[in-house]
């Protein structure tokens, strides 16, 4: 409850520094190219007022950052632990929903990567298959 | 005073209605994510709630599970619209409670800063409604004004401690975290020297000196103007529309407080 009340005393730390970018990528089996699950949206006039898509993408990014923090402290020690992890379930669902919109059907492979903003190098954090 | 207490409360309420209406439309648009088959199903997120008792979790689940969450959002939106005409503490109290429940559903993943400022607006209006007709009437506006000054100052203070902000090298790196395509197109020049260091120093100066807006109404208007530009740029780069409207809603309180301070 106390952590919940933090919202009344915000830290107001905005853009204080840069972060490497947590990104979900997918790959169709027997292909070599990994692609981003979420494609960048385009700016429109309405984004000044109503912008659910971009707010959702920010929420996805926040979720992946929280998951990364958890993985650094408590990495899963076996496959079942990962499957039962709430962060994992949400991230998997995010990818499934997005790829369904793009008409990409299962099975595919998913991975969580951290992309460096300095040199664009990728650090693969987790890789997992998604099937029916 | 050229900007009366009634006007300040009226404009604060009006912009607050805009802020919450935007949130309502956006959440409604994303309602599929909240169903039990969606991304943020209650089943997937319930382990995040720090509630010890199974009974409390059940009650919370009842309130924020789909489709009840939509009823809760609609309830809050109705109260927000009523608040334009009924300046009663109970209305704002119920908005605070429903907002906390709605926020818990997203675990703070959804625009934390703008949600926090939205709550501060409602808490300020709650204080204003409580003090209505008494000498404490302006307390709500002062509460909002102090929070907005703290928000800029703290954001600036954290930044100035970072060498990458002082050198101006951070802008190009931060902008890459935007969901929009990178580079910025027409505005690409802002991440290159000499503009990037100049923009970084300007942001630091603007944020750290923002509390000065409280001491003089003319100075306050200048800060409001630059605040408008600052948030418009953030909306363009990052698409954070809610930040723009949440901070804009605090400006009537800020201006009123600067007038109040200058009359002391």
PDB file of N, CA and C in Angstrom, chain B residues 3-20 80 83-84 87 92 117-118 120-126 140-142 144-145 245-257:
ATOM      1  N   UNK B   3      -6.578  38.294 -12.274  1.00  0.00           N
ATOM      2  CA  UNK B   3      -6.947  36.894 -12.490  1.00  0.00           C
ATOM      3  C   UNK B   3      -7.505  36.399 -11.150  1.00  0.00           C
ATOM      4  N   UNK B   4      -8.830  36.347 -11.069  1.00  0.00           N
ATOM      5  CA  UNK B   4      -9.454  36.070  -9.768  1.00  0.00           C
ATOM      6  C   UNK B   4      -9.310  34.608  -9.366  1.00  0.00           C
ATOM      7  N   UNK B   5      -9.594  34.380  -8.095  1.00  0.00           N
ATOM      8  CA  UNK B   5      -9.557  33.019  -7.560  1.00  0.00           C
ATOM      9  C   UNK B   5     -10.540  32.118  -8.319  1.00  0.00           C
ATOM     10  N   UNK B   6     -11.738  32.662  -8.608  1.00  0.00           N
ATOM     11  CA  UNK B   6     -12.769  31.894  -9.320  1.00  0.00           C
ATOM     12  C   UNK B   6     -12.272  31.508 -10.718  1.00  0.00           C
ATOM     13  N   UNK B   7     -11.633  32.502 -11.393  1.00  0.00           N
ATOM     14  CA  UNK B   7     -11.120  32.211 -12.746  1.00  0.00           C
ATOM     15  C   UNK B   7     -10.047  31.133 -12.676  1.00  0.00           C
ATOM     16  N   UNK B   8      -9.154  31.257 -11.684  1.00  0.00           N
ATOM     17  CA  UNK B   8      -8.060  30.281 -11.572  1.00  0.00           C
ATOM     18  C   UNK B   8      -8.627  28.881 -11.358  1.00  0.00           C
ATOM     19  N   UNK B   9      -9.605  28.763 -10.480  1.00  0.00           N
ATOM     20  CA  UNK B   9     -10.207  27.440 -10.252  1.00  0.00           C
ATOM     21  C   UNK B   9     -10.961  26.966 -11.494  1.00  0.00           C
ATOM     22  N   UNK B  10     -11.644  27.900 -12.155  1.00  0.00           N
ATOM     23  CA  UNK B  10     -12.407  27.513 -13.338  1.00  0.00           C
ATOM     24  C   UNK B  10     -11.477  26.931 -14.411  1.00  0.00           C
ATOM     25  N   UNK B  11     -10.378  27.643 -14.703  1.00  0.00           N
ATOM     26  CA  UNK B  11      -9.475  27.161 -15.762  1.00  0.00           C
ATOM     27  C   UNK B  11      -8.745  25.882 -15.335  1.00  0.00           C
ATOM     28  N   UNK B  12      -8.419  25.792 -14.046  1.00  0.00           N
ATOM     29  CA  UNK B  12      -7.771  24.553 -13.569  1.00  0.00           C
ATOM     30  C   UNK B  12      -8.734  23.382 -13.751  1.00  0.00           C
ATOM     31  N   UNK B  13      -9.992  23.590 -13.388  1.00  0.00           N
ATOM     32  CA  UNK B  13     -10.983  22.516 -13.539  1.00  0.00           C
ATOM     33  C   UNK B  13     -11.177  22.168 -15.013  1.00  0.00           C
ATOM     34  N   UNK B  14     -11.251  23.215 -15.835  1.00  0.00           N
ATOM     35  CA  UNK B  14     -11.486  22.996 -17.264  1.00  0.00           C
ATOM     36  C   UNK B  14     -10.367  22.153 -17.891  1.00  0.00           C
ATOM     37  N   UNK B  15      -9.113  22.541 -17.620  1.00  0.00           N
ATOM     38  CA  UNK B  15      -7.985  21.782 -18.182  1.00  0.00           C
ATOM     39  C   UNK B  15      -7.904  20.388 -17.569  1.00  0.00           C
ATOM     40  N   UNK B  16      -8.299  20.279 -16.286  1.00  0.00           N
ATOM     41  CA  UNK B  16      -8.283  18.963 -15.642  1.00  0.00           C
ATOM     42  C   UNK B  16      -9.303  18.043 -16.319  1.00  0.00           C
ATOM     43  N   UNK B  17     -10.435  18.604 -16.689  1.00  0.00           N
ATOM     44  CA  UNK B  17     -11.441  17.819 -17.431  1.00  0.00           C
ATOM     45  C   UNK B  17     -10.828  17.332 -18.753  1.00  0.00           C
ATOM     46  N   UNK B  18     -10.091  18.226 -19.422  1.00  0.00           N
ATOM     47  CA  UNK B  18      -9.452  17.833 -20.689  1.00  0.00           C
ATOM     48  C   UNK B  18      -8.472  16.680 -20.445  1.00  0.00           C
ATOM     49  N   UNK B  19      -7.632  16.822 -19.395  1.00  0.00           N
ATOM     50  CA  UNK B  19      -6.625  15.793 -19.075  1.00  0.00           C
ATOM     51  C   UNK B  19      -7.288  14.429 -18.853  1.00  0.00           C
ATOM     52  N   UNK B  20      -8.327  14.412 -18.019  1.00  0.00           N
ATOM     53  CA  UNK B  20      -8.969  13.137 -17.691  1.00  0.00           C
ATOM     54  C   UNK B  20      -9.801  12.590 -18.855  1.00  0.00           C
ATOM     55  N   UNK B  80     -15.709  13.632 -13.112  1.00  0.00           N
ATOM     56  CA  UNK B  80     -14.873  14.721 -13.642  1.00  0.00           C
ATOM     57  C   UNK B  80     -15.759  15.768 -14.323  1.00  0.00           C
ATOM     58  N   UNK B  83     -17.619  17.729 -11.838  1.00  0.00           N
ATOM     59  CA  UNK B  83     -16.781  18.642 -11.048  1.00  0.00           C
ATOM     60  C   UNK B  83     -16.726  20.052 -11.644  1.00  0.00           C
ATOM     61  N   UNK B  84     -17.036  20.142 -12.933  1.00  0.00           N
ATOM     62  CA  UNK B  84     -17.049  21.474 -13.565  1.00  0.00           C
ATOM     63  C   UNK B  84     -18.134  22.358 -12.940  1.00  0.00           C
ATOM     64  N   UNK B  87     -18.512  21.989  -7.139  1.00  0.00           N
ATOM     65  CA  UNK B  87     -17.180  22.084  -6.534  1.00  0.00           C
ATOM     66  C   UNK B  87     -17.251  21.526  -5.109  1.00  0.00           C
ATOM     67  N   UNK B  92     -14.172  15.134  -5.591  1.00  0.00           N
ATOM     68  CA  UNK B  92     -12.735  15.000  -5.840  1.00  0.00           C
ATOM     69  C   UNK B  92     -12.148  13.824  -5.059  1.00  0.00           C
ATOM     70  N   UNK B 117       0.858  13.943 -11.990  1.00  0.00           N
ATOM     71  CA  UNK B 117       0.439  15.350 -12.033  1.00  0.00           C
ATOM     72  C   UNK B 117      -1.085  15.457 -12.091  1.00  0.00           C
ATOM     73  N   UNK B 118      -1.738  14.518 -12.756  1.00  0.00           N
ATOM     74  CA  UNK B 118      -3.211  14.521 -12.792  1.00  0.00           C
ATOM     75  C   UNK B 118      -3.760  14.373 -11.376  1.00  0.00           C
ATOM     76  N   UNK B 120      -2.193  15.190  -8.625  1.00  0.00           N
ATOM     77  CA  UNK B 120      -1.890  16.419  -7.881  1.00  0.00           C
ATOM     78  C   UNK B 120      -2.937  17.495  -8.193  1.00  0.00           C
ATOM     79  N   UNK B 121      -3.361  17.555  -9.441  1.00  0.00           N
ATOM     80  CA  UNK B 121      -4.421  18.514  -9.817  1.00  0.00           C
ATOM     81  C   UNK B 121      -5.695  18.215  -9.028  1.00  0.00           C
ATOM     82  N   UNK B 122      -6.050  16.942  -8.954  1.00  0.00           N
ATOM     83  CA  UNK B 122      -7.286  16.555  -8.260  1.00  0.00           C
ATOM     84  C   UNK B 122      -7.162  16.803  -6.752  1.00  0.00           C
ATOM     85  N   UNK B 123      -5.980  16.494  -6.194  1.00  0.00           N
ATOM     86  CA  UNK B 123      -5.774  16.741  -4.757  1.00  0.00           C
ATOM     87  C   UNK B 123      -5.865  18.251  -4.476  1.00  0.00           C
ATOM     88  N   UNK B 124      -5.274  19.052  -5.359  1.00  0.00           N
ATOM     89  CA  UNK B 124      -5.356  20.520  -5.214  1.00  0.00           C
ATOM     90  C   UNK B 124      -6.799  20.998  -5.266  1.00  0.00           C
ATOM     91  N   UNK B 125      -7.559  20.459  -6.205  1.00  0.00           N
ATOM     92  CA  UNK B 125      -8.975  20.847  -6.314  1.00  0.00           C
ATOM     93  C   UNK B 125      -9.758  20.359  -5.094  1.00  0.00           C
ATOM     94  N   UNK B 126      -9.383  19.207  -4.567  1.00  0.00           N
ATOM     95  CA  UNK B 126     -10.007  18.683  -3.343  1.00  0.00           C
ATOM     96  C   UNK B 126      -9.755  19.656  -2.180  1.00  0.00           C
ATOM     97  N   UNK B 140      -5.533  25.188  -2.354  1.00  0.00           N
ATOM     98  CA  UNK B 140      -5.481  24.163  -3.402  1.00  0.00           C
ATOM     99  C   UNK B 140      -4.641  24.612  -4.584  1.00  0.00           C
ATOM    100  N   UNK B 141      -4.798  25.880  -4.978  1.00  0.00           N
ATOM    101  CA  UNK B 141      -4.037  26.396  -6.124  1.00  0.00           C
ATOM    102  C   UNK B 141      -2.552  26.499  -5.773  1.00  0.00           C
ATOM    103  N   UNK B 142      -2.296  26.924  -4.533  1.00  0.00           N
ATOM    104  CA  UNK B 142      -0.891  27.048  -4.094  1.00  0.00           C
ATOM    105  C   UNK B 142      -0.242  25.655  -4.049  1.00  0.00           C
ATOM    106  N   UNK B 144      -0.933  23.098  -5.936  1.00  0.00           N
ATOM    107  CA  UNK B 144      -0.615  22.692  -7.321  1.00  0.00           C
ATOM    108  C   UNK B 144       0.615  23.453  -7.822  1.00  0.00           C
ATOM    109  N   UNK B 145       0.642  24.777  -7.540  1.00  0.00           N
ATOM    110  CA  UNK B 145       1.756  25.612  -8.029  1.00  0.00           C
ATOM    111  C   UNK B 145       3.082  25.152  -7.437  1.00  0.00           C
ATOM    112  N   UNK B 245      -0.770  18.144 -21.578  1.00  0.00           N
ATOM    113  CA  UNK B 245      -2.042  18.637 -21.036  1.00  0.00           C
ATOM    114  C   UNK B 245      -2.029  18.677 -19.509  1.00  0.00           C
ATOM    115  N   UNK B 246      -1.343  17.719 -18.882  1.00  0.00           N
ATOM    116  CA  UNK B 246      -1.297  17.707 -17.409  1.00  0.00           C
ATOM    117  C   UNK B 246      -0.555  18.936 -16.880  1.00  0.00           C
ATOM    118  N   UNK B 247       0.559  19.264 -17.513  1.00  0.00           N
ATOM    119  CA  UNK B 247       1.324  20.427 -17.027  1.00  0.00           C
ATOM    120  C   UNK B 247       0.615  21.724 -17.407  1.00  0.00           C
ATOM    121  N   UNK B 248       0.003  21.745 -18.558  1.00  0.00           N
ATOM    122  CA  UNK B 248      -0.757  22.931 -18.988  1.00  0.00           C
ATOM    123  C   UNK B 248      -1.861  23.236 -17.961  1.00  0.00           C
ATOM    124  N   UNK B 249      -2.456  22.202 -17.429  1.00  0.00           N
ATOM    125  CA  UNK B 249      -3.556  22.370 -16.463  1.00  0.00           C
ATOM    126  C   UNK B 249      -3.082  22.982 -15.145  1.00  0.00           C
ATOM    127  N   UNK B 250      -1.770  22.914 -14.898  1.00  0.00           N
ATOM    128  CA  UNK B 250      -1.266  23.492 -13.640  1.00  0.00           C
ATOM    129  C   UNK B 250      -0.975  24.987 -13.784  1.00  0.00           C
ATOM    130  N   UNK B 251      -0.871  25.472 -15.015  1.00  0.00           N
ATOM    131  CA  UNK B 251      -0.444  26.863 -15.217  1.00  0.00           C
ATOM    132  C   UNK B 251      -1.406  27.919 -14.650  1.00  0.00           C
ATOM    133  N   UNK B 252      -2.741  27.718 -14.710  1.00  0.00           N
ATOM    134  CA  UNK B 252      -3.602  28.722 -14.066  1.00  0.00           C
ATOM    135  C   UNK B 252      -3.307  28.857 -12.561  1.00  0.00           C
ATOM    136  N   UNK B 253      -3.040  27.738 -11.904  1.00  0.00           N
ATOM    137  CA  UNK B 253      -2.700  27.777 -10.471  1.00  0.00           C
ATOM    138  C   UNK B 253      -1.373  28.498 -10.267  1.00  0.00           C
ATOM    139  N   UNK B 254      -0.435  28.209 -11.163  1.00  0.00           N
ATOM    140  CA  UNK B 254       0.882  28.839 -11.063  1.00  0.00           C
ATOM    141  C   UNK B 254       0.758  30.354 -11.198  1.00  0.00           C
ATOM    142  N   UNK B 255       0.002  30.779 -12.198  1.00  0.00           N
ATOM    143  CA  UNK B 255      -0.153  32.228 -12.435  1.00  0.00           C
ATOM    144  C   UNK B 255      -0.883  32.886 -11.258  1.00  0.00           C
ATOM    145  N   UNK B 256      -1.926  32.231 -10.770  1.00  0.00           N
ATOM    146  CA  UNK B 256      -2.660  32.800  -9.633  1.00  0.00           C
ATOM    147  C   UNK B 256      -1.725  32.930  -8.421  1.00  0.00           C
ATOM    148  N   UNK B 257      -0.917  31.893  -8.187  1.00  0.00           N
ATOM    149  CA  UNK B 257      -0.023  31.922  -7.018  1.00  0.00           C
ATOM    150  C   UNK B 257       1.017  33.029  -7.157  1.00  0.00           C
TER     151      UNK B 257
END
